[in-house]
Short mmCIF file of C-alpha atoms in Angstrom, two decimals:
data_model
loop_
_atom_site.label_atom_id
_atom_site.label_comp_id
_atom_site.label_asym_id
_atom_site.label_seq_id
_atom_site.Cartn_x
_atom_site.Cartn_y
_atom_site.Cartn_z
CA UNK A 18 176.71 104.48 30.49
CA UNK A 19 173.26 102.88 29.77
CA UNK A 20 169.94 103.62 31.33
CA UNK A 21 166.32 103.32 30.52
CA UNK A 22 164.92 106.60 27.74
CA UNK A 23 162.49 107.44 30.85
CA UNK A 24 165.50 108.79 32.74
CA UNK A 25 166.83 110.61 30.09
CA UNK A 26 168.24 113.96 31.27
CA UNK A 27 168.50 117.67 29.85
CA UNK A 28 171.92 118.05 28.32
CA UNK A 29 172.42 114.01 28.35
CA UNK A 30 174.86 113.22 25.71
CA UNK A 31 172.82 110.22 23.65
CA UNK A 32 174.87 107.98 21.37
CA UNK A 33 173.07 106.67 18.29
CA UNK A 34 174.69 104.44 16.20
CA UNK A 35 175.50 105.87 12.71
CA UNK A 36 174.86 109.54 13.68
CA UNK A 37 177.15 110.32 16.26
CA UNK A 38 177.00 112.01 19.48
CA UNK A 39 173.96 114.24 20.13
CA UNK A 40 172.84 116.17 22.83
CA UNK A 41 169.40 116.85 24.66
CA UNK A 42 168.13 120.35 24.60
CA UNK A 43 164.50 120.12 25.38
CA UNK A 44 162.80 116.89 26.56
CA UNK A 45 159.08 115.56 27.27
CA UNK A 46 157.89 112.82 28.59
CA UNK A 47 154.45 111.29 28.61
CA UNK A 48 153.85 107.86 27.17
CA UNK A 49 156.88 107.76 25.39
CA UNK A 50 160.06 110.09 25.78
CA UNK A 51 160.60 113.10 22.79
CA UNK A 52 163.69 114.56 22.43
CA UNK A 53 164.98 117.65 20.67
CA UNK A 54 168.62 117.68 19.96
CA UNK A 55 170.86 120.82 19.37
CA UNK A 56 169.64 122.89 16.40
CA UNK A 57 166.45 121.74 16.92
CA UNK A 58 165.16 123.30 19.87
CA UNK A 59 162.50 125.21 18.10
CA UNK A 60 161.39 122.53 15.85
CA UNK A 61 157.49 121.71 16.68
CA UNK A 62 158.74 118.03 15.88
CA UNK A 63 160.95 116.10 18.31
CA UNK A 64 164.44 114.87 17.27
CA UNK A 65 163.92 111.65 18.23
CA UNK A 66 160.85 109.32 20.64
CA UNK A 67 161.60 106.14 22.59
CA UNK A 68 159.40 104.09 24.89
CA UNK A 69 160.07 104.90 28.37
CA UNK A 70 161.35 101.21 28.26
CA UNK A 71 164.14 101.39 25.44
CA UNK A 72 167.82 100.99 26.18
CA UNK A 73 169.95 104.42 25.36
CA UNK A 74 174.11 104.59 25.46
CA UNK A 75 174.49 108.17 27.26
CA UNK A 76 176.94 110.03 28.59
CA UNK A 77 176.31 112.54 31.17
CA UNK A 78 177.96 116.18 31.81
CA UNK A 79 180.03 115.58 34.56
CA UNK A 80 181.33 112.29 33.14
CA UNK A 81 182.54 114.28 30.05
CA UNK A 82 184.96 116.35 31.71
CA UNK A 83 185.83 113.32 34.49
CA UNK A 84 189.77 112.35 33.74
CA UNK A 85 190.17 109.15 31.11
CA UNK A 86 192.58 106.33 32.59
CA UNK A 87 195.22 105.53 30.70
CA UNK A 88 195.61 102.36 29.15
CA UNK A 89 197.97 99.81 30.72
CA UNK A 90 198.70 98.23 27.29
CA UNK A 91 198.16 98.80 23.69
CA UNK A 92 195.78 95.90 23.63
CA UNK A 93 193.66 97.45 26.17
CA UNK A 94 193.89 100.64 24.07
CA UNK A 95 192.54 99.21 20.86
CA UNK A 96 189.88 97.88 22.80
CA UNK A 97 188.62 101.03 24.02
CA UNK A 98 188.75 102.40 20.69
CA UNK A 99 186.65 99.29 19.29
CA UNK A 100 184.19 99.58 21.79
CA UNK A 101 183.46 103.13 21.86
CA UNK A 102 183.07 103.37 17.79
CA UNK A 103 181.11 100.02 17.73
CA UNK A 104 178.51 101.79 19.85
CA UNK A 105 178.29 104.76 17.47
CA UNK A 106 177.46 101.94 14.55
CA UNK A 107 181.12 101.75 12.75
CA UNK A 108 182.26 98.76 11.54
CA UNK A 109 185.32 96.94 13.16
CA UNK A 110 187.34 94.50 11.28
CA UNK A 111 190.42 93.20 12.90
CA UNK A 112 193.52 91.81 11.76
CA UNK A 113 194.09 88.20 10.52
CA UNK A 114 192.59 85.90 7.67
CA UNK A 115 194.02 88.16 5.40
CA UNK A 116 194.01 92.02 6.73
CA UNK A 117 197.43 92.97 7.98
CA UNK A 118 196.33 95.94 10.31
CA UNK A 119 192.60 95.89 11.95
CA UNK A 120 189.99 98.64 10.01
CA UNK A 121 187.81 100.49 11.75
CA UNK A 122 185.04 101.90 9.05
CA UNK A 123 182.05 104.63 9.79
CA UNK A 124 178.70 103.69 8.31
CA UNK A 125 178.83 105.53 4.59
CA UNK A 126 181.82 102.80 4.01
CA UNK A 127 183.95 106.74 3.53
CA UNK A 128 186.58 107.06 6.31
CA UNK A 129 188.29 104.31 8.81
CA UNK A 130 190.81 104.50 11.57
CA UNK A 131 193.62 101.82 10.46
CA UNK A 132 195.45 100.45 13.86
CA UNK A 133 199.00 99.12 13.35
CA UNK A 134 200.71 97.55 15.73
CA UNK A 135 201.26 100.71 17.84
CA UNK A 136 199.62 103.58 15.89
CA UNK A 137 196.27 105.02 14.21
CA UNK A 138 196.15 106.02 10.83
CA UNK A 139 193.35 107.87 9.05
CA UNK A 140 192.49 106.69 5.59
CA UNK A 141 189.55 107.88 3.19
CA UNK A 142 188.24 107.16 -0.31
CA UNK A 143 188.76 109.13 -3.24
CA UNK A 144 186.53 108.95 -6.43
CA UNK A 145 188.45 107.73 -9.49
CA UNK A 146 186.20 106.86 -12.93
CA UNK A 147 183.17 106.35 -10.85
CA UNK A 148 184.77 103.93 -7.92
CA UNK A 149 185.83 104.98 -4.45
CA UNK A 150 189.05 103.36 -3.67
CA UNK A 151 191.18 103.47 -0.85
CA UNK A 152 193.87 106.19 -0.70
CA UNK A 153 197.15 104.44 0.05
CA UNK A 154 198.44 107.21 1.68
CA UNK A 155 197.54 107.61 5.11
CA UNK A 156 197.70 110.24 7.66
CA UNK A 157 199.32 109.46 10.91
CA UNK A 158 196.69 109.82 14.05
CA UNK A 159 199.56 109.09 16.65
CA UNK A 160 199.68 106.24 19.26
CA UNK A 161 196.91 103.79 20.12
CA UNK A 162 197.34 104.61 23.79
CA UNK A 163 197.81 108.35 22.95
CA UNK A 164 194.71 108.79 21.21
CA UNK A 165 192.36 106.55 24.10
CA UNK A 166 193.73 108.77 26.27
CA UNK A 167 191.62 111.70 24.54
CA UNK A 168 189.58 109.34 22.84
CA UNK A 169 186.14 112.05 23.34
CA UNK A 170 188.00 115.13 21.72
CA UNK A 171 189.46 112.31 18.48
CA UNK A 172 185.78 110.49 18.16
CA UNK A 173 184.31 114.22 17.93
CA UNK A 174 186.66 115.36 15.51
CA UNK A 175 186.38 111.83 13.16
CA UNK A 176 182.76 111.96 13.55
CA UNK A 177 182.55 115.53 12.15
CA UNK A 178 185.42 114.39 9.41
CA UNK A 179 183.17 111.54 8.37
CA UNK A 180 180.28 113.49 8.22
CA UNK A 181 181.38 115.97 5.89
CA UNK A 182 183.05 112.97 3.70
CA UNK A 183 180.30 110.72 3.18
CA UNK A 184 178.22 113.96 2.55
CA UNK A 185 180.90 114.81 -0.38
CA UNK A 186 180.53 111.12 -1.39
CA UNK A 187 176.86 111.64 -1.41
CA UNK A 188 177.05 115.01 -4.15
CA UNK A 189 179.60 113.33 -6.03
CA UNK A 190 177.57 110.16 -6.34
CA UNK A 191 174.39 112.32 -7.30
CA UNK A 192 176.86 114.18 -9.80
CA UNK A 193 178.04 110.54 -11.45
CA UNK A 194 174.47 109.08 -11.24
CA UNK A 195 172.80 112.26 -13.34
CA UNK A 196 175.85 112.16 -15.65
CA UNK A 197 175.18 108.17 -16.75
CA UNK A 198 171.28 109.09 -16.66
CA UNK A 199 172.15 111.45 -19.39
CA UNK A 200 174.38 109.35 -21.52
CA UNK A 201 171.80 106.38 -21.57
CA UNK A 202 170.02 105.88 -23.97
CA UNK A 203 166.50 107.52 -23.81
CA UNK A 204 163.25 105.31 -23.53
CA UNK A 205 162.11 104.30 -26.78
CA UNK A 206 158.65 106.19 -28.10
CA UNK A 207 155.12 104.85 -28.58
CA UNK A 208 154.48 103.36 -32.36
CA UNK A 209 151.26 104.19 -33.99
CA UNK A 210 148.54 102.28 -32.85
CA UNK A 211 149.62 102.59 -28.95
CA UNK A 212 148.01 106.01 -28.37
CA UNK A 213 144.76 105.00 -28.91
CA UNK A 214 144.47 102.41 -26.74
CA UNK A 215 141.55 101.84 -23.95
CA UNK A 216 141.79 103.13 -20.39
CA UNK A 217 141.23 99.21 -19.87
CA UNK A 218 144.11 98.52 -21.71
CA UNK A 219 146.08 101.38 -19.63
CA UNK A 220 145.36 100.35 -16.48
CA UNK A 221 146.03 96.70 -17.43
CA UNK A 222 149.60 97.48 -18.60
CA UNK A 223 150.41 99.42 -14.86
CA UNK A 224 149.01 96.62 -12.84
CA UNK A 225 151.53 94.56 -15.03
CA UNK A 226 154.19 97.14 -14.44
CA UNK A 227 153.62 96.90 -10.48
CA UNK A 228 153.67 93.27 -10.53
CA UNK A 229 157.14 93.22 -12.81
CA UNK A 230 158.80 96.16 -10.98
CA UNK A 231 162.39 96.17 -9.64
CA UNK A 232 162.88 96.38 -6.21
CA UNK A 233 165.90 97.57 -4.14
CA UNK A 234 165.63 95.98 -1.11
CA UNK A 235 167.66 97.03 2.15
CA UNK A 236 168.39 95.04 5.67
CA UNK A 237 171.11 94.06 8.50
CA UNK A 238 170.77 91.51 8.12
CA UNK A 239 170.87 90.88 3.68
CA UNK A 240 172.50 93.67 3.29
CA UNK A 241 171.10 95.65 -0.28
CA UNK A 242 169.87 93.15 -2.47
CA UNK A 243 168.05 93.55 -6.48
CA UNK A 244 165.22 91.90 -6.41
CA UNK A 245 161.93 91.38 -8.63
CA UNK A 246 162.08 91.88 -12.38
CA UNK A 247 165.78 92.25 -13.02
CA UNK A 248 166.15 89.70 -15.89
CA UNK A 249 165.12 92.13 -18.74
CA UNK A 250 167.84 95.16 -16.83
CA UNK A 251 170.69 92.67 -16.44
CA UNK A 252 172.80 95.12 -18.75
CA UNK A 253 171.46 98.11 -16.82
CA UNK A 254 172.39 96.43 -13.60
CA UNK A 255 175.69 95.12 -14.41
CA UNK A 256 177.18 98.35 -15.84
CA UNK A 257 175.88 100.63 -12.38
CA UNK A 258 178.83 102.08 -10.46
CA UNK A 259 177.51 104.67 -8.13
CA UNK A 260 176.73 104.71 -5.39
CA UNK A 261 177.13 100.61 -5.08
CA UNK A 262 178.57 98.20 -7.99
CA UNK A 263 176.33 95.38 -8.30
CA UNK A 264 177.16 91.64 -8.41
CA UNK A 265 174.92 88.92 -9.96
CA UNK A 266 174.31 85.57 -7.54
CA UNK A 267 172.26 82.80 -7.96
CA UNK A 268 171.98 81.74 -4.46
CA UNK A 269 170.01 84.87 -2.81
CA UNK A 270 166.13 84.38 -1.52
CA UNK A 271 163.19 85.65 -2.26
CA UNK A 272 163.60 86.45 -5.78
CA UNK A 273 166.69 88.38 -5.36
CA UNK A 274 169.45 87.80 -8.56
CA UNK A 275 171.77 91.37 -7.72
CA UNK A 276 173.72 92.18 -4.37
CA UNK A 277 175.79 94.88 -3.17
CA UNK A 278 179.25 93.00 -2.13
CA UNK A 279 180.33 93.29 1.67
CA UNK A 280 176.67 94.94 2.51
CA UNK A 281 175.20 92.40 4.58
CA UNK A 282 175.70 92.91 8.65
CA UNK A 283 176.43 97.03 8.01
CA UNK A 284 174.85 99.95 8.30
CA UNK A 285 173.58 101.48 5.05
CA UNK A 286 172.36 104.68 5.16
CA UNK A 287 168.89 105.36 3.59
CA UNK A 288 170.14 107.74 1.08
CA UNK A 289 172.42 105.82 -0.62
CA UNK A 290 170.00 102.86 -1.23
CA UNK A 291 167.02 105.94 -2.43
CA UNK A 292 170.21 107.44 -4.87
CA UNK A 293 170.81 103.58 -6.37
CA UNK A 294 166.98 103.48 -7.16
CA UNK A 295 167.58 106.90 -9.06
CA UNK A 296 170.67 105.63 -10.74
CA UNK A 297 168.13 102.90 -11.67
CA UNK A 298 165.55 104.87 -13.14
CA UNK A 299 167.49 107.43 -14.71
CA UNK A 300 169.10 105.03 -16.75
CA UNK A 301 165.96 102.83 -18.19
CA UNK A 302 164.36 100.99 -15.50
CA UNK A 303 160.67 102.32 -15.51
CA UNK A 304 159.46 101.01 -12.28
CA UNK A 305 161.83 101.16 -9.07
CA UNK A 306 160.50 100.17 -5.47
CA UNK A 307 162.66 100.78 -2.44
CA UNK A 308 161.99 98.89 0.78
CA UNK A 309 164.29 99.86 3.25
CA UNK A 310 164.38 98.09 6.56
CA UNK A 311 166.09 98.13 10.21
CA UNK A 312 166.74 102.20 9.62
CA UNK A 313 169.14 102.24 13.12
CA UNK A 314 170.57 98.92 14.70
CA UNK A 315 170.37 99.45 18.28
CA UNK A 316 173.87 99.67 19.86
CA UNK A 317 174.98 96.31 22.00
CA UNK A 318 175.13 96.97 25.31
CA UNK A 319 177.93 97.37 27.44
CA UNK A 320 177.60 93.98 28.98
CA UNK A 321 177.56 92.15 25.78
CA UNK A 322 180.41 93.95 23.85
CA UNK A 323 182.67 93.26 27.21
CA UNK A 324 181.52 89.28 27.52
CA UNK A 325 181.56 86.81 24.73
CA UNK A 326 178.38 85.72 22.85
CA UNK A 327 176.73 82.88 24.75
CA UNK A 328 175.97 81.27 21.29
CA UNK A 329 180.24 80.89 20.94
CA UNK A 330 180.75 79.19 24.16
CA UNK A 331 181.30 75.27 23.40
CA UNK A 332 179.76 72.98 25.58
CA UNK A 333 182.51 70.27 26.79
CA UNK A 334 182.65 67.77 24.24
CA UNK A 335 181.60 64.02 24.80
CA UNK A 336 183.64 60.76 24.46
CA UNK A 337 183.34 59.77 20.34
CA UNK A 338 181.26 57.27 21.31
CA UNK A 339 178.94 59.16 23.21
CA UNK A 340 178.47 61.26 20.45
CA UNK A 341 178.09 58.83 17.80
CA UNK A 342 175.37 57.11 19.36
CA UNK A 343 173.57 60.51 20.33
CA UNK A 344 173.69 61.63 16.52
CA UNK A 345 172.44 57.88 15.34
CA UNK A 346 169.23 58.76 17.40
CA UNK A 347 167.65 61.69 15.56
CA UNK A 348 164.91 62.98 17.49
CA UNK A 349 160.64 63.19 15.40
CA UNK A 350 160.30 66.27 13.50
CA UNK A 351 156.15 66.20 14.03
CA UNK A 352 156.02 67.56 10.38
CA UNK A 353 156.58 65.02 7.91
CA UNK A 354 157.25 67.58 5.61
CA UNK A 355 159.87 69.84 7.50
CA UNK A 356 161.62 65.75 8.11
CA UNK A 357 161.69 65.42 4.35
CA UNK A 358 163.34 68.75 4.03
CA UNK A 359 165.83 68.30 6.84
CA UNK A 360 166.95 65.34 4.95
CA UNK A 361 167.33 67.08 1.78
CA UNK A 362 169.74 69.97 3.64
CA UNK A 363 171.59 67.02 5.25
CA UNK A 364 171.97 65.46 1.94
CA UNK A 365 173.78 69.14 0.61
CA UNK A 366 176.09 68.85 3.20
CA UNK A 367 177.33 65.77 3.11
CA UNK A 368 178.13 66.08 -0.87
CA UNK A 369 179.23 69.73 0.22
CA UNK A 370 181.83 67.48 2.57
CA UNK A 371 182.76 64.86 0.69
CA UNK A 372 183.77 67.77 -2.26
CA UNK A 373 185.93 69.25 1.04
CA UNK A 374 187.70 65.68 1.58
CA UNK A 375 187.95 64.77 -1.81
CA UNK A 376 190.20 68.05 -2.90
CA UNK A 377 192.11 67.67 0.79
CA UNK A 378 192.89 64.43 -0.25
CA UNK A 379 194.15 65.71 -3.71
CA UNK A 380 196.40 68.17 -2.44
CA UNK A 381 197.96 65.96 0.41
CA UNK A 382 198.57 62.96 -2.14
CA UNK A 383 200.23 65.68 -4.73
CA UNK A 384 203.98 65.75 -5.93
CA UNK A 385 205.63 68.76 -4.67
CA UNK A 386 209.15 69.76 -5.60
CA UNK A 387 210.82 70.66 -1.77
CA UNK A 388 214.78 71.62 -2.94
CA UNK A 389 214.21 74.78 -0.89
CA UNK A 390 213.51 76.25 2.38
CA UNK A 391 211.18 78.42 0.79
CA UNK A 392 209.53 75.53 -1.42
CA UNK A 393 209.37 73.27 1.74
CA UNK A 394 207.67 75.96 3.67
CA UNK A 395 205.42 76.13 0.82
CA UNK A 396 204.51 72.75 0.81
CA UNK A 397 203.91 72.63 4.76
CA UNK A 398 201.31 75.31 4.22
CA UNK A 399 199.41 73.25 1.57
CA UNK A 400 199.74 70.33 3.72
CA UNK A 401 198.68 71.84 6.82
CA UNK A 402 195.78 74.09 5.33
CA UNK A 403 194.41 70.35 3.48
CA UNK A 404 194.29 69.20 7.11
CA UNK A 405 192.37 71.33 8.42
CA UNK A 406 189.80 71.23 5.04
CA UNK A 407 189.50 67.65 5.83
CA UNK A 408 189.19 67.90 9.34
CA UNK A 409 186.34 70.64 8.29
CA UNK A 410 184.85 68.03 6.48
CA UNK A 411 184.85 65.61 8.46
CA UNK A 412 182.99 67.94 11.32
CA UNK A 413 180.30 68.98 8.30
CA UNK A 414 179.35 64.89 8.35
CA UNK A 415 178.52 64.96 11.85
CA UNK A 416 176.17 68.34 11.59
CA UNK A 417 174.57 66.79 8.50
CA UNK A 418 173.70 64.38 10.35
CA UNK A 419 172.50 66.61 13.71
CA UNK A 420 170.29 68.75 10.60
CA UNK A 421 168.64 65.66 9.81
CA UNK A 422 167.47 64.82 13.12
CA UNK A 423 166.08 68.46 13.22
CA UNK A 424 169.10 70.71 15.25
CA UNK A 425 171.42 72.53 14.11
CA UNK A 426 168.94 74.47 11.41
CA UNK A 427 171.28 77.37 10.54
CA UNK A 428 174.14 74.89 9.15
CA UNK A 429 171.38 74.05 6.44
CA UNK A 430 171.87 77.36 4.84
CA UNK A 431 175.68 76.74 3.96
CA UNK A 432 175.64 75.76 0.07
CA UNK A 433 179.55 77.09 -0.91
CA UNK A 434 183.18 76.44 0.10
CA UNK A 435 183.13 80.68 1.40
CA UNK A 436 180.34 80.34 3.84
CA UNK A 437 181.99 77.24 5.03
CA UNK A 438 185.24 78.87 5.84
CA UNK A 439 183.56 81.89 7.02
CA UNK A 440 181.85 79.67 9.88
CA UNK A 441 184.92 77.89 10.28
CA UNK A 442 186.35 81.89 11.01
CA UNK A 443 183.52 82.05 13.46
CA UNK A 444 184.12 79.29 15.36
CA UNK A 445 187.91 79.84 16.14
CA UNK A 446 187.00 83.33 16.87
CA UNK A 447 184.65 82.56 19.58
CA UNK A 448 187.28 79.51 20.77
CA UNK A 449 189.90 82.63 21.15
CA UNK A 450 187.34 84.42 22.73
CA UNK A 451 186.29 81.79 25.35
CA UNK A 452 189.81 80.87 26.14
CA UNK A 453 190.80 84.68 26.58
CA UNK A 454 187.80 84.99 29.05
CA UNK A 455 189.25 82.19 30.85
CA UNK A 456 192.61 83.81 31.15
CA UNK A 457 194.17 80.84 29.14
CA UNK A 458 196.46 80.87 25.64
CA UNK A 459 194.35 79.02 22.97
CA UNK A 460 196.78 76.65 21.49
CA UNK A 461 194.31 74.78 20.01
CA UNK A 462 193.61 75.14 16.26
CA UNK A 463 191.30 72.86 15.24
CA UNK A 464 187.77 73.70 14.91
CA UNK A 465 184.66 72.00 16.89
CA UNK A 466 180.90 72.20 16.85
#
C-alpha cells in the first residue's frame, strides 16, 4: 500500500527501491518524518527523513500475515512478480525483440529471476578474467503461480541472496581493481629542474589539473558516463574491466567521450561508480571527480505501474489530408534562434529517413534465391522487416516536419538507426499496452506517431 511519510507507523514495513524491505523501529516526527530501521535503534542518527508530504510503498503488520490470492493465470502471476520487484528498484526486461524468456535483474546488475513460460529460474554472475558473465546453469525456483503464491517469504529470501552477491561482487571487484593498480605502470618521476619550481608555478599547475580532471559522472537518466579530460587516458580507459567495461561514443553531451553499456535508466549503486574512480586512479589518472546523482529513484506508484503511461496513449489519427495540411502550417517559434535550430534537427531526420528508405528499397529490389521452404521463409522476413523500415521512414518525414514547426522536441535527439528502432520498440509497446487496457487483441503491427 501507499500513504503519505506523515502516517508512517511503528513496525511499518517501508519498501525502498534498491535496498529492500525495511522495517520501522523508532520514529519521530516534527517537520519532517525520521526513521530508524532495525539495527539501528540506538543510532543518534535516523535511518532515513522524508517530508511529511513524500509518497512511501509500505506494508503494514497485519497485511503481512493476511492470506495471498492465488493467481488465476500464469500471466497474472508474472505480473505480480513484476510489480512487486519493480517497486523494490529491480530491473524488468521481458521477452521479445530478441530475449527468449523475460529477466528480472536486482540493482548491482548480480542476480535475476529468469521466467519461462511456466517457471522461475535463478541465475547469477560469476567472475571469469575480470568479467561477470552469466552462469548458464540455472537453478529451478518452481512455478510462476507457485512462487506468487508466497511471493513475501521468495522476495525476502532473493533480496538477502542478492545482497550478499553483489557484496561478493563488490570485494572481488576491489580485489581485481588493486591487482591492475599494481601491475600499471607507476607515475613517471620529476626531472631536475621541476623541484625547484615557485609556489606560483605550483599552484598554477593544480588549477590546470582541476580544470583538465576526469570526471565519472552518474544519473537515471545517462546512466555512468566519462567525461572531462579523457583524451590523454584513452588507453587507460579502454583497457578498465572492473567494476564496468567502458565503451568510447562520439555522440554523448556535455563533454562526455566513455559510457558504461546498458547503464542508462538503472539503478547504479554509489559504490560501484566511487570503486571505477579508484580503478581510475590507481592505474594513472591523477585527478578523478565523481558526481553522482539521483542516489534512490522513487518507486512508481501503484496507480501508474497498473495503468499505461498517458504519454503512450495515441490520439485517434486524422484523415491524410487533415494531417498534411496541419503539418504544412508550422506554428512561430518566438526565438529566431531556437527556429533555426529546429530546422537543423528536422534536416537530420529527414537524411536520417531517406538513409531508412533508401536501404528498404535495396533489400526489397534484391535477388534472392527461394528453392526452399526455409530460403523462402527467409526471404519473407527480409521482405517484411524492409517494410516496416520504410514504413518507419516514411513516419520519421512527417515528425521532421512536426520538429520544425517546434513539437515533437524529443524526436530531435534521434541521430542513429538503434535509437530509431528502440522508439519504434516503444511505440508498439505502448500500442499493446493501450489495446490490452481496452480488452482488445492488437493485430495491428505497424507503428504510428
Amino acid at each position: 500500500m501507499e500513504i503519505e511519510a506523515a502516517t508512517l507507523r511503528l513496525a511499518d514495513t517501508v519498501l525502498l527501491p534498491g535496498v529492500g524491505e525495511l522495517e520501522v523501529r523508532r520514529l519521530e516526527k516534527d517537520d519532517d518524518v525520521r526513521a530508524w530501521f532495525r539495527g539501528d535503534e540506538d543510532s543518534e542518527e535516523p535511518s532515513r527523513v522524508w517530508a511529511p508530504a513524500e509518497r512511501l510503498e509500505i506494508r503494514r503488520p497485519g497485511s503481512l500475515f493476511a492470506p495471498r490470492k492465488r493467481p488465476k493465470s500464469v500471466a497474472e502471476g508474472r505480473e505480480q512478480i513484476f510489480e512487486r520487484m519493480e517497486a523494490l528498484g529491480w530491473t524488468v526486461r521481458r521477452s521479445g525483440y530478441g530475449l527468449r524468456n523475460d529477466y528480472v535483474t536486482d540493482p548491482a546488475d548480480t542476480t535475476r529471476l529468469q521466467l519461462r513460460a511456466q517457471s522461475v529460474h535463478l541465475q547469477r554472475r560469476s567472475f571469469e578474467d575480470g568479467v561477470w558473465r552469466w552462469k548458464a546453469d540455472t537453478s529451478s525456483l518452481g512455478q510462476i503461480i507457485e512462487y506468487a503464491c508466497n511471493l513475501d517469504e521468495n522476495v525476502s529470501r532473493l533480496l538477502r541472496l542478492a545482497e550478499r552477491d553483489a557484496a561478493t561482487r563488490h570485494a572481488a571487484d576491489e580485489k581485481w581493481v588493486d591487482a591492475e593498480g599494481k601491475r600499471a605502470r607507476p607515475p613517471v618521476a620529476a626531472e631536475d629542474g621541476e623541484g625547484d619550481m615557485s609556489d606560483e608555478d605550483t599552484t598554477d599547475d593544480e588549477s590546470e589539473t582541476d580544470a583538465r580532471g576526469v570526471v565519472v559522472r552518474y544519473s537515471r537518466e545517462g546512466g555512468v558516463l566519462i567525461c572531462g579530460d579523457t583524451y590523454e587516458h584513452r588507453k587507460t580507459l579502454k583497457a578498465v574491466q572492473a567494476p564496468y567495461k567502458l565503451r568510447y561514443s562520439r555522440h554523448l553531451p556535455d563533454n562526455c567521450a566513455w559510457f558504461v553499456p546498458r547503464s542508462r535508466g538503472t539503478y547504479q549503486p554509489r559504490d560501484r561508480v566511487e570503486l571505477l574512480a579508484t580503478a581510475l586512479r590507481k592505474q594513472g589518472v591523477p585527478r578523478v571527480v565523481v558526481e553522482y546523482e539521483d542516489a534512490e529513484p522513487a518507486a512508481p506508484r501503484e496507480t501508474e505501474r497498473r495503468t499505461p503511461a498517458p504519454a503512450r496513449v495515441e490520439p485517434a489519427q486524422p484523415p491524410p489530408t487533415v494531417a498534411r495540411e496541419a503539418v504544412a502550417a508550422p506554428t512561430k517559434v518566438s526565438n529566431k534562434r531556437a527556429q533555426k535550430q529546429a530546422q537543423a534537427q528536422a534536416q537530420k531526420l529527414r537524411v536520417l529517413a531517406d538513409k531508412a528508405e533508401a536501404a528498404a528499397e535495396r533489400e526489397l529490389r534484391a535477388e534472392r534465391v527461394e528453392d526452399t521452404p526455409r530460403r523462402a521463409e527467409q526471404a519473407a522476413r527480409i521482405r517484411a522487416r524492409a517494410e516496416r523500415n520504410r514504413l518507419i521512414a516514411q513516419v520519421m518525414r512527417r515528425a521532421a516536419d512536426e520538429v520544425a514547426s517546434g513539437k515533437l522536441t524529443h524526436m530531435s535527439q534521434i541521430r542513429s538507426r538503434a535509437q530509431l528502432e528502440a522508439l519504434d520498440r516503444e511505440l508498439m509497446r505502448g500500442h499493446w499496452a493501450r489495446q490490452s487496457a481496452e480488452g482488445r487483441r492488437s493485430e495491428d503491427r505497424e507503428p504510428s506517431i
